[in-house]
Short mmCIF file of C-alpha atoms (C1' of nucleotides) in Angstrom, two decimals:
data_model
loop_
_atom_site.label_atom_id
_atom_site.label_comp_id
_atom_site.label_asym_id
_atom_site.label_seq_id
_atom_site.Cartn_x
_atom_site.Cartn_y
_atom_site.Cartn_z
CA MET A 1 16.37 -4.98 76.93
CA ALA A 2 13.80 -7.68 76.41
CA ALA A 3 16.27 -9.90 74.61
CA SER A 4 15.00 -13.31 73.66
CA LEU A 5 17.06 -16.46 73.89
CA ASP A 6 17.07 -16.42 70.09
CA THR A 7 18.87 -13.11 69.91
CA VAL A 8 21.20 -13.87 72.81
CA PHE A 9 22.37 -17.22 71.50
CA SER A 10 22.72 -16.09 67.92
CA ALA A 11 24.68 -13.06 69.13
CA LEU A 12 27.01 -15.42 71.00
CA ALA A 13 27.38 -17.71 67.99
CA ASP A 14 29.83 -15.37 66.25
CA PRO A 15 33.49 -15.50 67.36
CA THR A 16 34.05 -11.83 66.59
CA ARG A 17 31.22 -10.89 68.91
CA ARG A 18 32.48 -13.21 71.64
CA GLU A 19 35.91 -11.63 71.33
CA ILE A 20 34.35 -8.18 71.62
CA LEU A 21 32.63 -9.26 74.81
CA ARG A 22 35.94 -10.54 76.14
CA MET A 23 37.55 -7.20 75.39
CA LEU A 24 34.75 -5.30 77.10
CA LEU A 25 35.30 -7.49 80.11
CA GLU A 26 38.49 -5.54 80.75
CA ASP A 27 37.13 -2.07 80.20
CA ASP A 28 34.49 0.05 78.53
CA MET A 29 35.54 0.98 75.01
CA ALA A 30 34.70 3.33 72.16
CA VAL A 31 33.55 1.80 68.87
CA THR A 32 36.77 2.75 67.09
CA ASP A 33 38.88 1.15 69.80
CA VAL A 34 36.81 -2.01 69.71
CA ALA A 35 37.39 -2.22 65.97
CA GLU A 36 41.13 -1.63 66.10
CA PRO A 37 42.41 -5.22 66.63
CA PHE A 38 40.08 -6.72 64.03
CA ALA A 39 40.90 -7.19 60.38
CA MET A 40 37.59 -5.84 59.20
CA SER A 41 35.95 -2.52 58.57
CA LEU A 42 34.65 -0.21 61.24
CA ALA A 43 31.18 -0.52 59.77
CA ALA A 44 31.24 -4.27 60.28
CA ILE A 45 32.20 -3.85 63.93
CA SER A 46 29.49 -1.25 64.33
CA LYS A 47 26.97 -3.81 63.11
CA HIS A 48 28.30 -6.42 65.53
CA LEU A 49 27.94 -3.96 68.38
CA THR A 50 24.36 -3.23 67.34
CA ILE A 51 23.61 -6.94 67.44
CA LEU A 52 25.22 -7.31 70.88
CA ALA A 53 23.19 -4.36 72.15
CA ALA A 54 19.96 -5.75 70.71
CA ALA A 55 20.69 -8.99 72.54
CA GLY A 56 21.12 -7.08 75.79
CA LEU A 57 24.72 -8.16 76.16
CA ILE A 58 26.14 -4.64 76.01
CA THR A 59 24.86 -1.11 76.44
CA GLN A 60 25.99 1.87 74.40
CA GLU A 61 26.08 5.43 75.60
CA LYS A 62 27.02 8.35 73.40
CA ARG A 63 29.10 11.08 75.00
CA GLY A 64 30.06 13.69 72.48
CA ARG A 65 31.39 12.09 69.34
CA VAL A 66 32.24 8.91 71.12
CA LYS A 67 29.86 6.01 71.74
CA TRP A 68 30.98 4.03 74.73
CA CYS A 69 30.31 0.31 74.84
CA LYS A 70 29.90 -1.44 78.15
CA LEU A 71 29.30 -5.03 79.08
CA ASP A 72 25.85 -5.82 80.43
CA PRO A 73 25.69 -9.50 81.38
CA ASP A 74 21.99 -9.62 82.27
CA ALA A 75 21.03 -11.36 79.05
CA LEU A 76 23.96 -13.72 79.53
CA LYS A 77 22.60 -14.62 82.91
CA ALA A 78 19.18 -15.39 81.47
CA ALA A 79 20.70 -17.68 78.88
CA SER A 80 22.87 -19.31 81.51
CA VAL A 81 19.86 -20.03 83.66
CA TRP A 82 18.10 -21.59 80.69
CA MET A 83 21.10 -23.79 79.98
CA GLN A 84 21.37 -24.95 83.54
CA GLY A 85 17.93 -26.46 83.24
CA PHE A 86 19.61 -29.17 81.23
CA GLY A 87 21.80 -30.23 84.09
CA GLN A 88 18.81 -31.57 85.99
CA PHE A 89 19.05 -35.19 85.02
CA GLU A 90 22.75 -35.25 85.75
CA PRO A 91 24.24 -36.02 89.13
CA VAL A 92 25.05 -32.39 89.72
CA ASN A 93 23.70 -30.85 92.86
CA LEU A 94 22.00 -27.70 91.66
CA ASP A 95 21.40 -26.40 95.14
CA ALA A 96 25.09 -26.64 95.85
CA PHE A 97 25.73 -24.98 92.51
CA GLU A 98 23.51 -22.09 93.37
CA ALA A 99 25.07 -21.80 96.77
CA PHE A 100 28.46 -21.74 95.13
CA LEU A 101 27.43 -18.99 92.77
CA GLU A 102 25.94 -16.96 95.55
CA ARG A 103 29.03 -17.33 97.65
CA GLU A 104 31.44 -16.54 94.84
CA LEU A 105 29.53 -13.90 92.96
CA GLY A 106 27.97 -12.11 95.87
CA ALA A 107 25.38 -9.44 95.15
CA SER A 108 26.41 -9.38 91.55
CA SER A 109 23.32 -7.70 90.20
CA ASP A 110 24.00 -4.53 92.17
CA ARG A 111 27.66 -4.39 91.49
CA ASN A 112 28.41 -4.10 87.83
CA LEU A 113 31.63 -2.50 86.66
CA ALA A 114 32.89 -1.11 89.94
CA ASP A 115 35.86 0.35 88.14
CA MET B 1 32.47 -34.58 68.95
CA ALA B 2 34.72 -31.57 69.24
CA ALA B 3 31.94 -29.05 69.18
CA SER B 4 33.05 -25.45 69.08
CA LEU B 5 31.31 -22.63 70.83
CA ASP B 6 30.25 -21.45 67.39
CA THR B 7 28.31 -24.60 66.64
CA VAL B 8 26.89 -24.91 70.15
CA PHE B 9 25.58 -21.37 70.35
CA SER B 10 24.21 -21.33 66.83
CA ALA B 11 22.52 -24.66 67.50
CA LEU B 12 20.90 -23.12 70.57
CA ALA B 13 19.84 -20.02 68.65
CA ASP B 14 16.90 -21.76 66.99
CA PRO B 15 13.68 -22.11 69.01
CA THR B 16 12.75 -25.37 67.29
CA ARG B 17 16.04 -26.89 68.36
CA ARG B 18 15.69 -25.62 71.92
CA GLU B 19 12.21 -27.13 72.05
CA ILE B 20 13.62 -30.43 70.81
CA LEU B 21 16.19 -30.36 73.60
CA ARG B 22 13.43 -29.68 76.10
CA MET B 23 11.49 -32.67 74.79
CA LEU B 24 14.56 -34.91 75.00
CA LEU B 25 15.00 -33.83 78.59
CA GLU B 26 11.97 -35.96 79.43
CA ASP B 27 12.92 -39.03 77.45
CA ASP B 28 14.90 -40.40 74.53
CA MET B 29 12.90 -40.23 71.32
CA ALA B 30 12.81 -41.52 67.76
CA VAL B 31 13.13 -39.00 64.95
CA THR B 32 9.52 -39.42 63.86
CA ASP B 33 8.27 -38.85 67.40
CA VAL B 34 10.43 -35.75 67.76
CA ALA B 35 8.88 -34.39 64.57
CA GLU B 36 5.29 -35.14 65.49
CA PRO B 37 4.38 -31.96 67.44
CA PHE B 38 6.02 -29.61 64.94
CA ALA B 39 4.30 -28.03 61.97
CA MET B 40 7.11 -28.83 59.59
CA SER B 41 8.34 -31.73 57.54
CA LEU B 42 10.20 -34.72 58.88
CA ALA B 43 13.16 -33.81 56.71
CA ALA B 44 13.40 -30.41 58.40
CA ILE B 45 13.42 -32.01 61.84
CA SER B 46 16.01 -34.50 60.67
CA LYS B 47 18.24 -31.59 59.70
CA HIS B 48 17.72 -29.94 63.08
CA LEU B 49 18.72 -33.17 64.80
CA THR B 50 21.85 -33.40 62.67
CA ILE B 51 22.79 -29.88 63.74
CA LEU B 52 22.19 -30.69 67.39
CA ALA B 53 24.32 -33.82 67.07
CA ALA B 54 27.13 -31.91 65.35
CA ALA B 55 27.06 -29.44 68.22
CA GLY B 56 27.43 -32.31 70.68
CA LEU B 57 24.11 -31.53 72.32
CA ILE B 58 22.52 -34.87 71.45
CA THR B 59 23.67 -38.31 70.39
CA GLN B 60 21.86 -40.54 67.91
CA GLU B 61 21.89 -44.29 67.88
CA LYS B 62 20.22 -46.40 65.23
CA ARG B 63 18.50 -49.56 66.38
CA GLY B 64 16.73 -51.27 63.54
CA ARG B 65 14.71 -48.78 61.55
CA VAL B 66 14.54 -46.39 64.44
CA LYS B 67 17.15 -43.76 65.24
CA TRP B 68 17.02 -42.86 68.89
CA CYS B 69 17.91 -39.34 69.98
CA LYS B 70 19.30 -38.73 73.41
CA LEU B 71 20.33 -35.59 75.21
CA ASP B 72 24.08 -35.15 75.75
CA PRO B 73 24.76 -31.93 77.62
CA ASP B 74 28.55 -31.96 77.45
CA ALA B 75 28.66 -29.22 74.86
CA LEU B 76 26.15 -27.27 76.88
CA LYS B 77 28.51 -27.45 79.81
CA ALA B 78 31.36 -26.07 77.75
CA ALA B 79 29.24 -23.15 76.66
CA SER B 80 28.02 -22.60 80.17
CA VAL B 81 31.55 -22.48 81.48
CA TRP B 82 32.47 -19.97 78.80
CA MET B 83 29.55 -17.80 79.84
CA GLN B 84 30.53 -17.99 83.46
CA GLY B 85 33.79 -16.36 82.43
CA PHE B 86 31.86 -13.14 82.26
CA GLY B 87 31.53 -13.21 85.97
CA GLN B 88 35.25 -12.51 86.11
CA PHE B 89 34.90 -8.81 86.63
CA GLU B 90 32.83 -9.71 89.59
CA PRO B 91 34.68 -11.23 92.52
CA VAL B 92 34.42 -14.82 91.33
CA ASN B 93 37.24 -17.24 91.91
CA LEU B 94 37.58 -19.20 88.69
CA ASP B 95 39.89 -21.78 90.18
CA ALA B 96 37.32 -22.50 92.80
CA PHE B 97 34.70 -22.63 90.08
CA GLU B 98 36.65 -25.23 88.18
CA ALA B 99 37.24 -27.22 91.30
CA PHE B 100 33.56 -27.05 92.00
CA LEU B 101 32.69 -28.35 88.56
CA GLU B 102 35.16 -31.16 88.85
CA ARG B 103 33.82 -32.15 92.22
CA GLU B 104 30.16 -31.93 91.27
CA LEU B 105 30.15 -33.17 87.71
CA GLY B 106 32.70 -35.90 88.07
CA ALA B 107 34.75 -37.48 85.33
CA SER B 108 32.08 -37.01 82.67
CA SER B 109 32.99 -33.35 82.39
CA ASP B 110 36.63 -33.79 81.51
CA ARG B 111 36.10 -33.84 77.77
CA ASN B 112 34.81 -30.52 76.59
CA LEU B 113 35.19 -28.08 79.40
CA ALA B 114 38.11 -26.02 78.22
CA ASP B 115 38.51 -24.14 75.02
"C1'" DC C 1 34.76 28.49 59.57
"C1'" DC C 2 37.40 24.53 58.33
"C1'" DC C 3 38.95 20.22 59.03
"C1'" DA C 4 39.73 15.95 61.30
"C1'" DT C 5 37.53 12.37 64.03
"C1'" DA C 6 33.70 9.16 65.32
"C1'" DT C 7 30.04 6.57 63.84
"C1'" DT C 8 26.29 5.17 61.07
"C1'" DC C 9 23.66 4.61 56.66
"C1'" DA C 10 22.72 2.61 52.15
"C1'" DA C 11 23.53 -0.29 48.63
"C1'" DC C 12 25.49 -4.26 47.23
"C1'" DC C 13 27.48 -9.13 47.24
"C1'" DG C 14 28.41 -14.10 48.23
"C1'" DT C 15 27.28 -17.55 51.46
"C1'" DC C 16 24.74 -19.82 55.03
"C1'" DT C 17 20.18 -21.17 56.91
"C1'" DG C 18 15.70 -23.08 57.39
"C1'" DG C 19 12.27 -24.68 54.98
"C1'" DT C 20 9.96 -27.41 51.00
"C1'" DT C 21 9.17 -31.62 47.92
"C1'" DG C 22 10.04 -36.04 45.81
"C1'" DA C 23 12.87 -40.00 45.34
"C1'" DC C 24 15.51 -43.35 47.64
"C1'" DG C 25 17.75 -47.16 50.78
"C1'" DA C 26 16.73 -49.78 55.03
"C1'" DT C 27 14.12 -52.33 57.88
"C1'" DC C 28 10.10 -54.57 59.88
"C1'" DC C 29 5.85 -57.37 59.37
"C1'" DT C 30 2.81 -60.64 57.28
"C1'" DA D 1 8.09 -61.54 48.31
"C1'" DG D 2 5.31 -57.30 48.98
"C1'" DG D 3 4.06 -53.45 51.33
"C1'" DA D 4 4.26 -50.14 55.02
"C1'" DT D 5 7.28 -47.48 57.98
"C1'" DC D 6 11.67 -44.87 59.25
"C1'" DG D 7 14.83 -41.69 58.00
"C1'" DT D 8 18.01 -39.32 54.80
"C1'" DC D 9 19.41 -37.32 50.37
"C1'" DA D 10 19.26 -34.01 46.57
"C1'" DA D 11 17.65 -30.13 44.45
"C1'" DC D 12 15.62 -26.04 45.05
"C1'" DC D 13 13.95 -21.51 47.14
"C1'" DA D 14 13.47 -17.14 49.94
"C1'" DG D 15 15.48 -14.68 53.34
"C1'" DA D 16 18.97 -13.72 56.86
"C1'" DC D 17 23.92 -13.04 57.74
"C1'" DG D 18 28.59 -11.12 57.54
"C1'" DG D 19 31.23 -8.54 55.04
"C1'" DT D 20 32.55 -4.54 51.71
"C1'" DT D 21 32.64 0.38 50.00
"C1'" DG D 22 31.34 5.15 49.68
"C1'" DA D 23 28.54 8.80 51.22
"C1'" DA D 24 26.43 11.08 55.11
"C1'" DT D 25 25.89 12.96 59.89
"C1'" DA D 26 27.53 14.60 64.17
"C1'" DT D 27 30.86 16.51 67.12
"C1'" DG D 28 35.28 18.64 68.70
"C1'" DG D 29 39.36 21.58 68.14
"C1'" DG D 30 42.19 25.34 66.04
#
DNA sequence: CCCATATTCAACCGTCTGGTTGACGATCCT
DNA sequence: AGGATCGTCAACCAGACGGTTGAATATGGG
């Protein structure tokens, strides 16, 4: 939950973890299924998922034997907002940027995986 | 510099480096001046600056004895764009997003935007 | 109950990271 | 020239990181 920028950015710094996030973009997945395309052990993937969860980038819910992993972009949003602070001195119009996001993303916070 | 997402995100993962970026937001600075507020050696700060430069987040220019450090948010933009990709499962139009960036950021953003 | 499946735990290993210190090459100033 | 200042380099250290393997803990299905 209370993920710091430290944990979020270091979670994103690993390509395996970024690929996992990309996969979860398409659908929620079980740990075993997340691990399948990778050339590394299940235990390694399990660790990566723990790191992603600690960073607030995914949530994990156990149903029966299976632990389902689901994208949770809140921490990503926090990091994104931090990063956008560095656009200030550039000729980008942040108000227009925000308006764009609002127009394109809509009420995103209420509408997670509507699938 | 062709900074990868790996190097950008891991550069951002350190709070000292993020603080350095925040300081450079206000003004360009010499290495010694960057180091001054931190409770660590000059050599450590010098290493941090090297990492930030390798990630494409700052540029360094030596004039006389003094090496000036300057913010260069191109790599930050690339990472930001990557992160925005996780709005995909929300009704965001990525083409429109790209068009927006091109319109707002101008030619300076052509270098590092795509992966 | 037995067995397969799903996932984590524990110990271990090599490498990367963030810090230190001291020596060093440049450069500026008298 | 001599000395102070700017910054990096090299060697070193402790700890974190990313991976492995094997054992352990649930849970589900015949």
